[in-house]
Tab-separated table of C-alpha atoms in Angstrom:
chain	number	residue	atom	x	y	z
A	1	UNK	CA	85.855	96.544	88.726
A	2	UNK	CA	84.621	94.584	91.755
A	3	UNK	CA	87.143	92.993	94.023
A	4	UNK	CA	86.878	89.534	95.596
A	5	UNK	CA	83.775	89.094	97.577
A	6	UNK	CA	82.974	86.728	100.342
A	7	UNK	CA	79.811	85.793	102.070
A	8	UNK	CA	78.834	85.664	104.876
A	9	UNK	CA	81.102	88.230	106.578
A	10	UNK	CA	80.531	86.462	109.885
A	11	UNK	CA	78.961	83.012	110.860
A	12	UNK	CA	78.400	81.553	114.252
A	13	UNK	CA	77.264	78.013	114.438
A	14	UNK	CA	77.260	75.188	116.945
A	15	UNK	CA	79.679	72.287	116.907
A	16	UNK	CA	78.350	69.571	114.544
A	17	UNK	CA	76.518	71.971	112.296
A	18	UNK	CA	77.240	72.586	108.638
A	19	UNK	CA	78.426	75.875	107.292
A	20	UNK	CA	78.996	77.005	103.744
A	21	UNK	CA	81.267	79.772	102.815
A	22	UNK	CA	81.157	81.477	99.390
A	23	UNK	CA	83.772	83.312	97.360
A	24	UNK	CA	83.391	85.346	94.129
A	25	UNK	CA	86.750	86.110	92.621
A	26	UNK	CA	87.555	89.069	90.485
A	27	UNK	CA	85.893	88.625	87.109
A	28	UNK	CA	88.133	86.819	84.708
A	29	UNK	CA	90.623	85.372	87.394
A	30	UNK	CA	91.229	81.746	86.678
A	31	UNK	CA	92.970	81.152	89.918
A	32	UNK	CA	91.104	81.023	93.127
A	33	UNK	CA	92.634	80.350	96.508
A	34	UNK	CA	91.333	79.649	100.052
A	35	UNK	CA	93.298	80.431	103.087
A	36	UNK	CA	92.591	80.340	106.867
A	37	UNK	CA	93.844	82.040	109.858
A	38	UNK	CA	93.203	80.513	113.199
A	39	UNK	CA	93.494	82.826	116.143
A	40	UNK	CA	97.038	83.735	116.840
A	41	UNK	CA	98.514	81.750	114.075
A	42	UNK	CA	99.724	82.434	110.424
A	43	UNK	CA	97.522	82.695	107.507
A	44	UNK	CA	97.654	79.066	105.948
A	45	UNK	CA	96.869	77.950	102.466
A	46	UNK	CA	94.080	75.512	102.049
A	47	UNK	CA	93.613	74.935	98.396
A	48	UNK	CA	93.952	76.305	94.901
A	49	UNK	CA	91.582	76.039	91.877
A	50	UNK	CA	92.613	76.790	88.251
A	51	UNK	CA	89.203	77.412	86.713
A	52	UNK	CA	86.971	74.490	87.991
A	53	UNK	CA	89.853	72.063	88.778
A	54	UNK	CA	91.699	71.603	92.136
A	55	UNK	CA	95.290	72.327	91.386
A	56	UNK	CA	96.646	71.877	94.931
A	57	UNK	CA	94.509	70.801	97.993
A	58	UNK	CA	97.349	69.902	100.156
A	59	UNK	CA	96.434	72.392	102.910
A	60	UNK	CA	92.916	71.127	103.472
A	61	UNK	CA	92.810	69.844	107.070
A	62	UNK	CA	90.679	66.809	106.821
A	63	UNK	CA	87.713	65.420	104.951
A	64	UNK	CA	85.208	67.547	106.815
A	65	UNK	CA	86.235	70.382	104.407
A	66	UNK	CA	84.894	70.270	100.818
A	67	UNK	CA	85.552	72.991	98.285
A	68	UNK	CA	83.963	73.342	94.884
A	69	UNK	CA	84.228	75.889	92.075
A	70	UNK	CA	81.124	75.490	89.826
A	71	UNK	CA	81.871	76.365	86.220
A	72	UNK	CA	85.076	78.081	87.060
A	73	UNK	CA	83.202	81.054	88.634
A	74	UNK	CA	82.452	81.284	92.286
A	75	UNK	CA	83.642	78.909	94.895
A	76	UNK	CA	82.075	77.348	98.088
A	77	UNK	CA	83.854	75.889	101.036
A	78	UNK	CA	81.637	73.681	103.107
A	79	UNK	CA	82.627	72.490	106.577
A	80	UNK	CA	80.569	69.533	107.749
A	81	UNK	CA	80.356	68.719	110.589
A	82	UNK	CA	81.981	71.820	112.098
A	83	UNK	CA	84.408	71.456	115.089
A	84	UNK	CA	85.685	73.975	117.634
A	85	UNK	CA	89.144	74.142	115.980
A	86	UNK	CA	87.591	75.214	112.771
A	87	UNK	CA	86.962	78.752	114.075
A	88	UNK	CA	88.947	81.385	112.471
A	89	UNK	CA	88.947	83.713	109.449
A	90	UNK	CA	88.655	82.216	106.052
A	91	UNK	CA	90.077	84.187	103.207
A	92	UNK	CA	89.634	83.780	99.542
A	93	UNK	CA	91.994	85.229	96.899
A	94	UNK	CA	92.162	85.279	93.184
A	95	UNK	CA	94.741	85.900	90.458
A	96	UNK	CA	94.413	86.280	86.822
A	97	UNK	CA	96.403	83.508	85.169
A	98	UNK	CA	99.628	81.469	85.094
A	99	UNK	CA	101.618	84.503	84.309
A	100	UNK	CA	100.197	86.607	87.190
A	101	UNK	CA	101.367	85.444	90.700
A	102	UNK	CA	99.662	88.458	92.386
A	103	UNK	CA	96.737	87.346	94.474
A	104	UNK	CA	94.017	89.750	95.513
A	105	UNK	CA	92.148	88.970	98.738
A	106	UNK	CA	88.662	89.193	99.909
A	107	UNK	CA	87.547	90.597	103.154
A	108	UNK	CA	87.344	87.266	104.815
A	109	UNK	CA	84.653	85.261	106.663
A	110	UNK	CA	84.931	84.980	110.360
A	111	UNK	CA	83.653	81.605	111.489
A	112	UNK	CA	82.867	80.971	115.169
A	113	UNK	CA	82.064	77.424	116.109
A	114	UNK	CA	80.539	77.137	119.629
B	1	UNK	CA	110.861	74.092	103.019
B	2	UNK	CA	109.641	77.557	102.226
B	3	UNK	CA	109.036	79.778	105.285
B	4	UNK	CA	108.591	83.344	106.126
B	5	UNK	CA	109.726	85.023	109.553
B	6	UNK	CA	108.463	88.261	110.902
B	7	UNK	CA	110.431	88.567	114.118
B	8	UNK	CA	108.359	91.437	115.613
B	9	UNK	CA	104.910	90.488	116.667
B	10	UNK	CA	104.044	93.967	117.963
B	11	UNK	CA	105.583	97.364	117.151
B	12	UNK	CA	104.725	100.724	118.517
B	13	UNK	CA	105.877	103.883	116.932
B	14	UNK	CA	104.917	107.576	117.387
B	15	UNK	CA	103.065	109.356	114.620
B	16	UNK	CA	105.635	110.963	112.246
B	17	UNK	CA	108.389	108.404	113.216
B	18	UNK	CA	110.000	106.192	110.640
B	19	UNK	CA	109.049	102.507	110.496
B	20	UNK	CA	110.754	99.443	109.363
B	21	UNK	CA	109.146	96.024	109.644
B	22	UNK	CA	111.367	92.989	109.200
B	23	UNK	CA	110.709	89.983	107.066
B	24	UNK	CA	113.032	87.046	106.323
B	25	UNK	CA	112.271	84.270	103.892
B	26	UNK	CA	113.584	80.840	103.240
B	27	UNK	CA	113.151	79.760	99.542
B	28	UNK	CA	115.403	77.898	97.186
B	29	UNK	CA	114.972	80.042	94.067
B	30	UNK	CA	114.321	83.711	93.491
B	31	UNK	CA	111.148	84.315	95.364
B	32	UNK	CA	108.072	86.358	94.648
B	33	UNK	CA	107.632	88.535	97.714
B	34	UNK	CA	104.666	90.532	98.943
B	35	UNK	CA	103.597	92.615	101.731
B	36	UNK	CA	99.867	92.897	102.594
B	37	UNK	CA	98.171	94.898	105.197
B	38	UNK	CA	95.070	94.136	107.212
B	39	UNK	CA	93.403	97.206	108.805
B	40	UNK	CA	90.889	96.563	111.573
B	41	UNK	CA	87.664	95.072	110.040
B	42	UNK	CA	89.130	94.794	106.682
B	43	UNK	CA	90.563	92.235	104.202
B	44	UNK	CA	94.164	91.896	103.109
B	45	UNK	CA	95.218	94.710	100.955
B	46	UNK	CA	98.327	94.358	98.695
B	47	UNK	CA	100.859	97.014	99.656
B	48	UNK	CA	103.661	96.020	97.170
B	49	UNK	CA	105.376	93.208	95.541
B	50	UNK	CA	108.742	92.007	94.274
B	51	UNK	CA	109.247	89.840	91.277
B	52	UNK	CA	112.529	90.795	89.754
B	53	UNK	CA	114.628	93.820	88.670
B	54	UNK	CA	115.041	96.825	90.886
B	55	UNK	CA	115.455	95.659	94.509
B	56	UNK	CA	113.790	98.661	95.908
B	57	UNK	CA	110.191	98.533	95.266
B	58	UNK	CA	107.565	101.202	95.950
B	59	UNK	CA	104.017	100.551	97.095
B	60	UNK	CA	100.856	102.247	98.063
B	61	UNK	CA	100.364	104.611	100.917
B	62	UNK	CA	103.988	105.755	100.975
B	63	UNK	CA	105.420	102.372	101.649
B	64	UNK	CA	108.558	100.834	100.109
B	65	UNK	CA	110.453	97.539	100.565
B	66	UNK	CA	114.042	96.396	99.676
B	67	UNK	CA	114.800	92.855	98.587
B	68	UNK	CA	118.311	91.777	99.819
B	69	UNK	CA	119.081	88.520	98.413
B	70	UNK	CA	122.283	88.174	100.686
B	71	UNK	CA	120.323	88.465	103.786
B	72	UNK	CA	117.066	86.659	102.484
B	73	UNK	CA	115.210	89.781	103.628
B	74	UNK	CA	112.439	91.955	102.355
B	75	UNK	CA	111.973	94.629	104.954
B	76	UNK	CA	109.009	97.112	104.689
B	77	UNK	CA	109.733	100.892	105.426
B	78	UNK	CA	107.912	104.062	105.667
B	79	UNK	CA	109.639	107.303	106.400
B	80	UNK	CA	106.835	108.971	108.397
B	81	UNK	CA	104.046	106.965	109.978
B	82	UNK	CA	100.457	108.194	109.976
B	83	UNK	CA	97.829	107.249	112.517
B	84	UNK	CA	95.880	105.370	109.804
B	85	UNK	CA	98.847	103.038	109.326
B	86	UNK	CA	97.885	101.197	112.579
B	87	UNK	CA	97.112	97.747	111.221
B	88	UNK	CA	98.626	94.196	110.920
B	89	UNK	CA	101.126	93.721	108.317
B	90	UNK	CA	101.961	90.350	106.593
B	91	UNK	CA	104.989	89.306	104.595
B	92	UNK	CA	104.553	86.503	102.162
B	93	UNK	CA	106.456	84.481	99.694
B	94	UNK	CA	104.938	83.048	96.533
B	95	UNK	CA	106.191	79.750	95.157
B	96	UNK	CA	106.515	79.218	91.435
B	97	UNK	CA	105.607	75.876	90.004
B	98	UNK	CA	105.842	74.393	86.594
B	99	UNK	CA	102.279	74.800	86.211
B	100	UNK	CA	102.154	78.399	87.207
B	101	UNK	CA	102.018	79.939	90.602
B	102	UNK	CA	100.462	78.425	93.681
B	103	UNK	CA	100.188	79.100	97.236
B	104	UNK	CA	101.471	82.066	99.298
B	105	UNK	CA	103.315	81.354	102.490
B	106	UNK	CA	102.783	83.950	105.164
B	107	UNK	CA	104.793	85.145	108.241
B	108	UNK	CA	102.911	85.481	111.573
B	109	UNK	CA	102.182	89.098	111.042
B	110	UNK	CA	103.398	92.203	112.648
B	111	UNK	CA	100.695	94.430	114.567
B	112	UNK	CA	101.611	98.027	114.330
B	113	UNK	CA	100.306	100.597	116.805
B	114	UNK	CA	100.726	104.267	116.360
B	115	UNK	CA	100.847	106.759	119.169
B	116	UNK	CA	99.755	110.292	118.610
């Protein structure tokens, strides 16, 4: 069974540009989470999807970040326009259902904003 | 508010030595607790988890952790460290809500170096 996959693995963009990160969860997992680790800081929660619905987006930093989960499958996280402080590693995780709190993480996308 | 503290940012041990990584949490109810490991160039891998029951849990790669409610701790241990254990280790607490399970709250991580 394939794990959580994320694309791209690395992205380097200029300040003001747009970047879209993609996450494919483990097949059949209803819950999808986005987290971010800014250099030297903790891994911080961004948001949580249950199927295609946003369950909790309390960690989204501002309205430059837009997350979607089409049809309850893969998810995208768009940053527009990117700022220097958005640099970091963006992790995606998935879990099976409401009775399964174990989250499985993808390899992350390292975003560098110059 | 929920929080996780990993007091040690860096730890260096010799190969073959024992290891204990500390984790303290703050959470009002019985927590769901996790240890993840991130090896260089890799993603976060689940080492072990505690939900309920036996307070000593076994994980992969020879790791174990003990939940101590009285001390609000969930320390990770390994009796004999291998060079391949060099990585960053994260303790996390999961909050349970009426709708299911939501975010994980992570500690700052402990970076482990292993000397030959």
